[in-house]
Coordinates of C-alpha atoms in Angstrom, one line a residue:
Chain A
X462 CA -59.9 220.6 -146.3
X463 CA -56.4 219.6 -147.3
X464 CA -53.2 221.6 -146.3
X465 CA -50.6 221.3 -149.1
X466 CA -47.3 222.4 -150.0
X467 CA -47.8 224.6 -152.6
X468 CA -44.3 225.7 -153.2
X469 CA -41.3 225.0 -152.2
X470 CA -37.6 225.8 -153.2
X471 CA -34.6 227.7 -152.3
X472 CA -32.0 230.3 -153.6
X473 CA -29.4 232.5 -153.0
X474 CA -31.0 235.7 -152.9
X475 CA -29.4 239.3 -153.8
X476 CA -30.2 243.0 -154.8
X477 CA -33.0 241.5 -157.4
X478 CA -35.7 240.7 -156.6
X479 CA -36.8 237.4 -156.5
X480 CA -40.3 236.0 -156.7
X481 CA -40.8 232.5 -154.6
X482 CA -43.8 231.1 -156.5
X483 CA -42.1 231.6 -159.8
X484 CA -38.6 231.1 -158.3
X485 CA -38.0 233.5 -160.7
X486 CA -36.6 236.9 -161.0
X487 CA -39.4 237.2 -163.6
X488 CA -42.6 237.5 -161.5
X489 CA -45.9 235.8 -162.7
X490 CA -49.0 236.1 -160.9
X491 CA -49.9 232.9 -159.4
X492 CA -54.2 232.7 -159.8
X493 CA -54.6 229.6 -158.0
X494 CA -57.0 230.6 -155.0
X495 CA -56.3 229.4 -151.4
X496 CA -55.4 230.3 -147.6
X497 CA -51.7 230.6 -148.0
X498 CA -48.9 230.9 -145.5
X499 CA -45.0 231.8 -146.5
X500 CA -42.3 230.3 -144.1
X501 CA -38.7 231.7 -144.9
X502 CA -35.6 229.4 -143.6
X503 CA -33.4 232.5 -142.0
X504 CA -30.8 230.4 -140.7
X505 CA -27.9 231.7 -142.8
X506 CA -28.4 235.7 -142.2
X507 CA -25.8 237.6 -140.4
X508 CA -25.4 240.8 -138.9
X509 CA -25.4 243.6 -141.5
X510 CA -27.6 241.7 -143.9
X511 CA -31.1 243.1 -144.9
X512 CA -33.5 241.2 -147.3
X513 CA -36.9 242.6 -148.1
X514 CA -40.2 240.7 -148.0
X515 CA -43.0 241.3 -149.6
X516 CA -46.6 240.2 -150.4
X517 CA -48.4 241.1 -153.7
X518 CA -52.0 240.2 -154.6
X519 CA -54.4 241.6 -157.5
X520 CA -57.5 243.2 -155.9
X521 CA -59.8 241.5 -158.8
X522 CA -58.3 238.8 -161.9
X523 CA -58.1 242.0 -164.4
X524 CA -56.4 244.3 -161.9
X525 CA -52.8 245.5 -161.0
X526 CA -50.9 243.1 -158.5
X527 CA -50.1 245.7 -155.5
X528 CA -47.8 244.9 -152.2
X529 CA -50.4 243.6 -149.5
X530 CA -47.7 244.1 -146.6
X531 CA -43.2 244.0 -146.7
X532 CA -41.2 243.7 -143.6
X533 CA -37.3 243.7 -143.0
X534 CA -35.5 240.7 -141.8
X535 CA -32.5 242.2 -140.5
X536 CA -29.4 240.7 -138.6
X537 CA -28.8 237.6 -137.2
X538 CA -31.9 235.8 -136.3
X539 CA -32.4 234.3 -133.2
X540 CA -35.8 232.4 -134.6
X541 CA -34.5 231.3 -138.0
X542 CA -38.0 230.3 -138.8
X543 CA -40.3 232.7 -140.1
X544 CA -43.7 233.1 -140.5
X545 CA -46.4 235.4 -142.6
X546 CA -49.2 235.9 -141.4
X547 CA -52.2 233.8 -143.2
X548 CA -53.7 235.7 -146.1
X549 CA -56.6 234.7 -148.8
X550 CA -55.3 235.0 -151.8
X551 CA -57.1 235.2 -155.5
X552 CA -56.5 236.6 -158.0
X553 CA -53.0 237.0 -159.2
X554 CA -50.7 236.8 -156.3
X555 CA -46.7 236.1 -155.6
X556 CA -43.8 236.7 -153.1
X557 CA -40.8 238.2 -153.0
X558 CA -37.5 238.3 -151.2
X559 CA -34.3 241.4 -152.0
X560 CA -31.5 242.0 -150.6
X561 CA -31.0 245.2 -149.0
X562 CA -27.7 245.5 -147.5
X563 CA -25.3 242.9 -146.9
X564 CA -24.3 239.5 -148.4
X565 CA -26.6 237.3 -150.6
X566 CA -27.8 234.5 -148.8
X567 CA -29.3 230.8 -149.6
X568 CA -32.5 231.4 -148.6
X569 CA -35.3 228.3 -148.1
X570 CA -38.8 229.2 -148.3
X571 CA -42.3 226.9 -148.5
X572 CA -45.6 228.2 -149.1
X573 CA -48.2 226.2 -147.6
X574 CA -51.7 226.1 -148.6
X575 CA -55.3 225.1 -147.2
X576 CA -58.0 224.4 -149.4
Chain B
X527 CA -69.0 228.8 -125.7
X528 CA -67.3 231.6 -124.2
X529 CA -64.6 233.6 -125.6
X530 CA -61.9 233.3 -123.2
X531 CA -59.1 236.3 -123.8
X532 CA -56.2 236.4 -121.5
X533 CA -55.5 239.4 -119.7
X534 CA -52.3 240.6 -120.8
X535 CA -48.9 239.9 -118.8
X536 CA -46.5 242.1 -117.0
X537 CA -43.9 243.6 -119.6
X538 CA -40.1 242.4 -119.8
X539 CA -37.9 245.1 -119.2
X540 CA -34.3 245.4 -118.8
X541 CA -31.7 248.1 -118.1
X542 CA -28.4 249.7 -117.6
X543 CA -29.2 251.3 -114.8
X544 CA -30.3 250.0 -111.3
X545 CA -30.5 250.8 -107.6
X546 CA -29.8 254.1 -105.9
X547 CA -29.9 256.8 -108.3
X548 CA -26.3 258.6 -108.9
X549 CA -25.2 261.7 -111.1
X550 CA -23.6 259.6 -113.8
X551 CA -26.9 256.9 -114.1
X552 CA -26.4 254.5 -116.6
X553 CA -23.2 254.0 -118.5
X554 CA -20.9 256.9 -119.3
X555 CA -19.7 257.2 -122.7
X556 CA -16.3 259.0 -123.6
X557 CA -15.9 260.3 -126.8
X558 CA -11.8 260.7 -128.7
X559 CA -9.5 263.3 -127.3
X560 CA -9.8 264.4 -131.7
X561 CA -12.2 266.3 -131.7
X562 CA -15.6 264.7 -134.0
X563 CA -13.5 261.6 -134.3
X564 CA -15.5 258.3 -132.4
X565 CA -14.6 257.2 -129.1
X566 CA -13.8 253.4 -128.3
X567 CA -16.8 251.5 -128.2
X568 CA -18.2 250.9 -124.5
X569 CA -20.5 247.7 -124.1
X570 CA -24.0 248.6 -123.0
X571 CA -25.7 244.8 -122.0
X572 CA -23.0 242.2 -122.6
X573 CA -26.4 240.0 -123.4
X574 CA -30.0 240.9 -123.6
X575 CA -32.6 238.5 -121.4
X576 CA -35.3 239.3 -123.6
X577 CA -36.6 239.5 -126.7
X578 CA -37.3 243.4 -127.0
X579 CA -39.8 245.2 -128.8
X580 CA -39.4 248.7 -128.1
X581 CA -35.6 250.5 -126.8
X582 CA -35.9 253.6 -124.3
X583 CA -32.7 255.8 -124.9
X584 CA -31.8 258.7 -122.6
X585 CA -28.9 261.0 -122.6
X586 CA -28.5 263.0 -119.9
X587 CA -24.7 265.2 -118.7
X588 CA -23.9 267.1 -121.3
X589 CA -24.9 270.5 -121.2
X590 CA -22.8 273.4 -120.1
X591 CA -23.5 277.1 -119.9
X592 CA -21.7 279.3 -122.7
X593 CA -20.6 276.2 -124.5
X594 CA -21.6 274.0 -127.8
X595 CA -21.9 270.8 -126.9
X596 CA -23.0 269.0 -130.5
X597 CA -22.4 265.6 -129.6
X598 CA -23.6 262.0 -131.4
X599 CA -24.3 258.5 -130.1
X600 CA -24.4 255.6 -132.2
X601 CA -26.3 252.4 -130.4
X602 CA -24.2 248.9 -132.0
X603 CA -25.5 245.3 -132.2
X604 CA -23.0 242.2 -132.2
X605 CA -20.0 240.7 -130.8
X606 CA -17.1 242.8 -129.8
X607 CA -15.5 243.4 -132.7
X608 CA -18.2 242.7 -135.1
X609 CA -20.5 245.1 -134.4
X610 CA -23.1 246.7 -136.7
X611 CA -24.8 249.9 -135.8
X612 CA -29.1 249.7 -135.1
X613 CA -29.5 253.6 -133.9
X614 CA -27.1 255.8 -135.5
X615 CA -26.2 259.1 -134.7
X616 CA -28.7 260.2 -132.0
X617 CA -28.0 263.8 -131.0
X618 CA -27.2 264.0 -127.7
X619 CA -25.4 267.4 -126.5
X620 CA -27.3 270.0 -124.7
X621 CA -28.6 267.6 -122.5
X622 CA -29.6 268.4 -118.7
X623 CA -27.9 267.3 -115.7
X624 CA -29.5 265.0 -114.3
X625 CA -28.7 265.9 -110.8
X626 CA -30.2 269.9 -111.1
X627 CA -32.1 270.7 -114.4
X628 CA -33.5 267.5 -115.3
X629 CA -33.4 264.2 -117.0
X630 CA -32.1 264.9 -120.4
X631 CA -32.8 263.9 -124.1
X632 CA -35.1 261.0 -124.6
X633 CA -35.5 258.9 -127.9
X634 CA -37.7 255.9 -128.0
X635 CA -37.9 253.3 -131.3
X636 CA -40.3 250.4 -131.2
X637 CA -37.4 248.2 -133.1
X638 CA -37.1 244.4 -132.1
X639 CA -33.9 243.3 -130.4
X640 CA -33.7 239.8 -130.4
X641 CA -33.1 237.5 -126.9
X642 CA -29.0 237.3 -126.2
X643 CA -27.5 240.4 -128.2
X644 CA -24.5 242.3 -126.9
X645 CA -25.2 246.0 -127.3
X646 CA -22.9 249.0 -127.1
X647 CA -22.3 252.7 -128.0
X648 CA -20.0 254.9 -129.1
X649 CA -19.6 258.8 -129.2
X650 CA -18.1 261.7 -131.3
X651 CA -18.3 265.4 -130.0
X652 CA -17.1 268.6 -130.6
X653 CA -15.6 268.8 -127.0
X654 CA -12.5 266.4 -126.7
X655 CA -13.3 263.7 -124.5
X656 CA -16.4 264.7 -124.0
X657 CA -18.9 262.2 -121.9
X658 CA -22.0 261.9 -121.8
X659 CA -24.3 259.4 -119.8
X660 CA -26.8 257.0 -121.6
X661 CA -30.0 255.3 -119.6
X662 CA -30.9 252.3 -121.9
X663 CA -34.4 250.6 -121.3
X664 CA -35.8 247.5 -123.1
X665 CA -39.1 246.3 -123.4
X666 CA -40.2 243.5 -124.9
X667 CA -43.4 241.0 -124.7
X668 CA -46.2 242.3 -125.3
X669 CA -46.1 246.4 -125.2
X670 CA -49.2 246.9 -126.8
X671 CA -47.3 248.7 -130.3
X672 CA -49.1 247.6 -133.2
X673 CA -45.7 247.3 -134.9
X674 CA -42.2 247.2 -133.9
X675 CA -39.2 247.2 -136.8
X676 CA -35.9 246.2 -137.8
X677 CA -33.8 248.7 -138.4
X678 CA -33.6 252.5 -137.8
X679 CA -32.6 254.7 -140.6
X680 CA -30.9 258.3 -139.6
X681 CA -31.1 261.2 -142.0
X682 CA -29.6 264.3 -141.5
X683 CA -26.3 263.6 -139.6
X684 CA -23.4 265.6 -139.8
X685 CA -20.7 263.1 -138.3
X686 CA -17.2 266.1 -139.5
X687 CA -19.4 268.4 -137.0
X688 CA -20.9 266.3 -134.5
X689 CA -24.0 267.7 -135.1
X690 CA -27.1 267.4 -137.9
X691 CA -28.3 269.6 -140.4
X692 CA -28.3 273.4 -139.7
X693 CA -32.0 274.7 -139.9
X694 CA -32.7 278.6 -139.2
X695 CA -35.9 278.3 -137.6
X696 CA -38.9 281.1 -138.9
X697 CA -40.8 283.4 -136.0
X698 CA -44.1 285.2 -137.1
X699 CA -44.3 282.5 -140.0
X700 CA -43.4 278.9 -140.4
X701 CA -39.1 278.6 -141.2
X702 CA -38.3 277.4 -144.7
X703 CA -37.9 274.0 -145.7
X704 CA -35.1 272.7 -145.4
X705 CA -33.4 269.5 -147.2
X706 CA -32.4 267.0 -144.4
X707 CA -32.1 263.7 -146.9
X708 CA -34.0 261.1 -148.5
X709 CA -35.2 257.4 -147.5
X710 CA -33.7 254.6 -148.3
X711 CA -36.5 252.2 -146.6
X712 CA -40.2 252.2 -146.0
X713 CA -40.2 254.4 -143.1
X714 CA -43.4 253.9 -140.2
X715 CA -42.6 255.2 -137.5
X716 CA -40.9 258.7 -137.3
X717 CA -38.5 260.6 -134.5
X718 CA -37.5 264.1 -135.3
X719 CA -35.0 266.2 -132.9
X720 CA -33.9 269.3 -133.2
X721 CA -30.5 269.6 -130.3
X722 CA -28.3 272.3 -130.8
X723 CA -27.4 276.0 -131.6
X724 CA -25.0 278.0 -133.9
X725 CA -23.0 279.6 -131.3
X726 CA -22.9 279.8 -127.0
X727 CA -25.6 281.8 -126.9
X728 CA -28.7 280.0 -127.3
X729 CA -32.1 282.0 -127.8
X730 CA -34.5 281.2 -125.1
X731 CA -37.6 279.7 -127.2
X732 CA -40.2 277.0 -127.4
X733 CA -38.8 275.5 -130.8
X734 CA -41.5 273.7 -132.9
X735 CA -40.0 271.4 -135.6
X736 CA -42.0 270.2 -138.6
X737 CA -41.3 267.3 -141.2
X738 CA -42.1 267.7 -144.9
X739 CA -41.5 267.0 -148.3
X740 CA -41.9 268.8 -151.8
X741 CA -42.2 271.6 -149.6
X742 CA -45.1 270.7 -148.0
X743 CA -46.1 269.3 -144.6
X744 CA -46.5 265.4 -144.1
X745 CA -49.9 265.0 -142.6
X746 CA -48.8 264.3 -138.8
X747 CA -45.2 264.9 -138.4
X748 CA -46.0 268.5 -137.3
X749 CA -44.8 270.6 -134.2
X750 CA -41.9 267.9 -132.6
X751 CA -41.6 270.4 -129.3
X752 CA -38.2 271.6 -128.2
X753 CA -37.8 273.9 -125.0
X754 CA -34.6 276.1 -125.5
X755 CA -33.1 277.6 -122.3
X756 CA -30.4 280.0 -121.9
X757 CA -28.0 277.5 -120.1
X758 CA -27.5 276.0 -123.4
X759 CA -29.7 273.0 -122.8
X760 CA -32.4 271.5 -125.3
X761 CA -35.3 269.4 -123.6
X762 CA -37.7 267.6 -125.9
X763 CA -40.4 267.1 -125.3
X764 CA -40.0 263.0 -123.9
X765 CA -44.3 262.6 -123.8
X766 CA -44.0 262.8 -127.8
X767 CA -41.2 260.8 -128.9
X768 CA -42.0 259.8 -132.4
X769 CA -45.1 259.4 -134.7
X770 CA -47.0 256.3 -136.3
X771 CA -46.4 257.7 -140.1
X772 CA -45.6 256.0 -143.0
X773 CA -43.3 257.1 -145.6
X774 CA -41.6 255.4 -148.6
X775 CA -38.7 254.3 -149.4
X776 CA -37.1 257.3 -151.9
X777 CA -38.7 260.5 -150.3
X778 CA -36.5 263.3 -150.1
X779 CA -37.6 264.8 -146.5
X780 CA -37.4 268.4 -144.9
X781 CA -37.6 270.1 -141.7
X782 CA -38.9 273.5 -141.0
X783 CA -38.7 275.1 -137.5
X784 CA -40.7 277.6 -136.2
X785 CA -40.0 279.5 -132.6
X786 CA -42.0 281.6 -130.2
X787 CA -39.8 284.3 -129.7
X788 CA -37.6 286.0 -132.4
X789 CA -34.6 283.6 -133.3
X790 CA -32.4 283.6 -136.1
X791 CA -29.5 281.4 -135.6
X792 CA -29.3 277.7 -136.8
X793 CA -30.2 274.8 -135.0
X794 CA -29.3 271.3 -135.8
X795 CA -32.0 268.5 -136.9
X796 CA -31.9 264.6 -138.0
X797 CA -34.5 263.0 -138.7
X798 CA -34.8 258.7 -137.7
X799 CA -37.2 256.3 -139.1
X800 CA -37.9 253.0 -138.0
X801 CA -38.3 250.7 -140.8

C-alpha cells in the first residue's frame, strides 16, 4: 500500500478562504478516494493571528460537501508542525485554511495519502 | 495478542500560588487610581513548564458590605510589552474573602497554553485602586477533556462600567431574554456568570441564569447557579463551571435570570466561549 504526497504547496493565506487541494480560493471537490492526512507548516504565526481550518467531505458522490471537523490555530506555536487527524475520504472532499484575526501568513501545507 | 493500554499518568500542573496559605493567595492585582480605566499589567508565570490543556482561574478579595464592587480581569499571553489577551474580561467583584466567607469566584476553560509562555493580568474596577487576588492553576497532559481550544471569546462586557450586561432577573416566572451579543467563532464549550448588582443592597437569592437565543433556551446551558448574599458577595457555583455546547459562529446569544425570592434590580452577565 503506497503512501504518497498527494498535494503539496504553499501560500500566504488571509480573510478568504483558501482551499489546499485546489490551492485555490475557488474550491473543487477532490473525488480521488484515499486515507489522507493534512500537515500545516505553522512556523510563521504570531501572537494575535488566528487562521481557521477546516475539513469538508461529501457524505455520497451526488451530495453536498459539509465541514467534517475546523479548529483554531492561534498564537505563536510552540510545535510549528501540525497534524490532522487521519480521515477516509471519498467522495468530493477539500481543505481549507482563513484568516481570522491578525496578519496573513505564508502558510506550507502537504497532504499525504495511503492507498 | 493482548491489547496493552497504559494506565494514564499523573497530570502537570502549575501555579501561582504555593506553600502556607495567606489572605492575599496568589498574585494581587491593582487596578488604575481612574476609575474603569486598566491597571498596569502584573506578570502571572514569567514562563509556563508545561504544555497546558485546561486554566483554573480564581478571584477571591473583593467583596465589601454596602458597596459595588463591578470589577474585570483580563488574563494576557506574550512578552512584556507584546501581549495579547486569551481570557478577557472575567467578572471578578463581589468575590469572598478568602480568609472568612470563602474562596471566591471560580472560572475554568479547557484552552491549550503552549510550553514557555509568559502570562499576566490586568484589572479595571469601579473602586479606584481596587485589588483583587487571582489563584491561577494549569493543567496540562492528559486531563481526560475530550477537547481543549484556542481562544476564549467574551460576550457581554461592559469595560466604561466595569461590569457586563445588566439583566433584571424574573421570580414566579423565568426573567426576559435579554441580548448579551453575538459569536464571532464556533463556540464548544460555554461559561456563563452572572457577578454583580444595581446598587449596595443586594437581594438575598439563589440566582439561576439561563443562555438562549431567538428567545428560546439552548438545549443545556440552563440554570448557571449564583448564591446572592446580603454582604454583597456572589458565589458561583465552582462544581459547574461551564458546559460542553456547541454554538456557531454568528448566533446572537441571550441571558435570562430567574431568582428564588422576589428581586427586581439588575445584575450583570457575560457570557465566554471557548473556541
Amino acid at each position: 500500500m503506497a503512501i504518497t504526497e498527494a498535494f503539496q504547496a504553499s501560500a500566504t493565506i488571509g480573510a478568504t478562504e483558501r482551499f489546499l487541494a485546489s490551492n485555490s480560493t475557488t474550491k473543487t471537490d477532490q473525488a480521488t478516494a484515499g486515507v489522507y492526512q493534512l500537515f500545516l507548516e505553522l512556523n510563521n504565526l504570531a501572537n494575535g493571528d488566528e487562521f481557521r481550518l477546516r475539513i469538508y467531505e461529501r457524505i455520497s458522490s451526488g451530495g453536498t460537501a459539509r465541514v467534517v471537523a475546523s479548529w483554531v490555530l492561534k498564537d505563536v506555536q510552540v510545535d510549528p508542525l501540525y497534524a490532522t487527524p487521519t480521515l477516509v475520504l471519498l467522495h468530493g472532499w477539500e481543505f481549507s485554511l482563513q484568516k481570522l484575526a491578525g496578519t496573513d501568513r505564508a502558510i506550507a501545507w502537504s497532504i499525504r495519502k495511503v492507498a | 495478542m493482548a491489547l496493552l493500554v497504559p494506565f494514564p499518568r499523573s497530570l502537570s500542573q502549575e501555579s501561582n500560588y504555593s506553600g502556607r496559605p495567606t489572605t492575599t493567595w496568589g498574585t494581587t492585582l491593582t487596578a488604575s487610581a481612574t476609575p474603569h480605566a486598566l491597571g498596569s499589567k502584573t506578570e502571572i508565570v514569567a514562563s509556563t513548564d508545561y504544555d497546558a490543556r485546561m486554566v483554573i482561574v480564581r478571584f477571591h478579595g473583593t467583596s465589601a458590605s454596602a458597596t459595588v464592587t463591578n470589577a474585570l480581569a483580563t488574563l494576557y499571553k506574550g512578552a512584556a510589552g507584546a501581549e495579547v489577551p486569551l481570557i478577557s474580561d472575567m467578572l471578578c467583584g463581589w468575590a469572598q474573602i478568602i480568609s472568612s466567607t470563602g474562596p471566591g469566584i471560580g472560572y475554568a476553560f479547557p484552552v491549550r497554553i503552549p510550553r514557555g509562555t509568559r502570562l499576566s493580568m490586568d484589572l479595571r474596577a469601579l473602586i479606584a485602586s481596587e485589588t483583587v487576588n487571582v489563584m491561577l492553576t494549569l493543567i496540562g497532559d492528559d486531563p481526560g477533556v475530550p477537547w481543549s481550544g484556542a481562544g476564549v471569546e467574551t460576550l457581554g462586557a461592559d469595560t466604561s462600567l466595569s461590569r457586563g450586561t445588566q439583566v433584571t432577573p424574573g421570580t414566579t416566572a423565568e426573567g426576559t431574554f435579554t441580548a448579551i451579543g453575538s459569536t464571532t467563532r464556533d463556540w464548544r464549550y460555554v461559561v456563563g456568570m452572572q457577578v454583580g448588582n444595581a446598587d449596595t443592597t443586594q437581594n438575598v437569592s439563589v440566582m439561576a441564569l439561563d443562555i438562549g437565543a431567538g428567545g428560546a433556551l439552548i438545549p443545556g446551558l440552563e440554570n448557571f447557579t449564583f448564591t446572592n448574599t446580603s454582604g454583597e458577595i456572589v458565589v458561583p457555583d465552582n462544581m459547574d463551571p461551564g458546559r460542553w455546547v456547541g454554538i456557531p459562529s454568528g448566533t446572537a446569544l441571550q441571558a435570562r435570570l430567574q431568582g428564588h425570592t422576589s428581586d427586581t434590580e439588575a445584575h450583570s452577565v457575560i457570557l465566554y466561549g471557548v473556541y
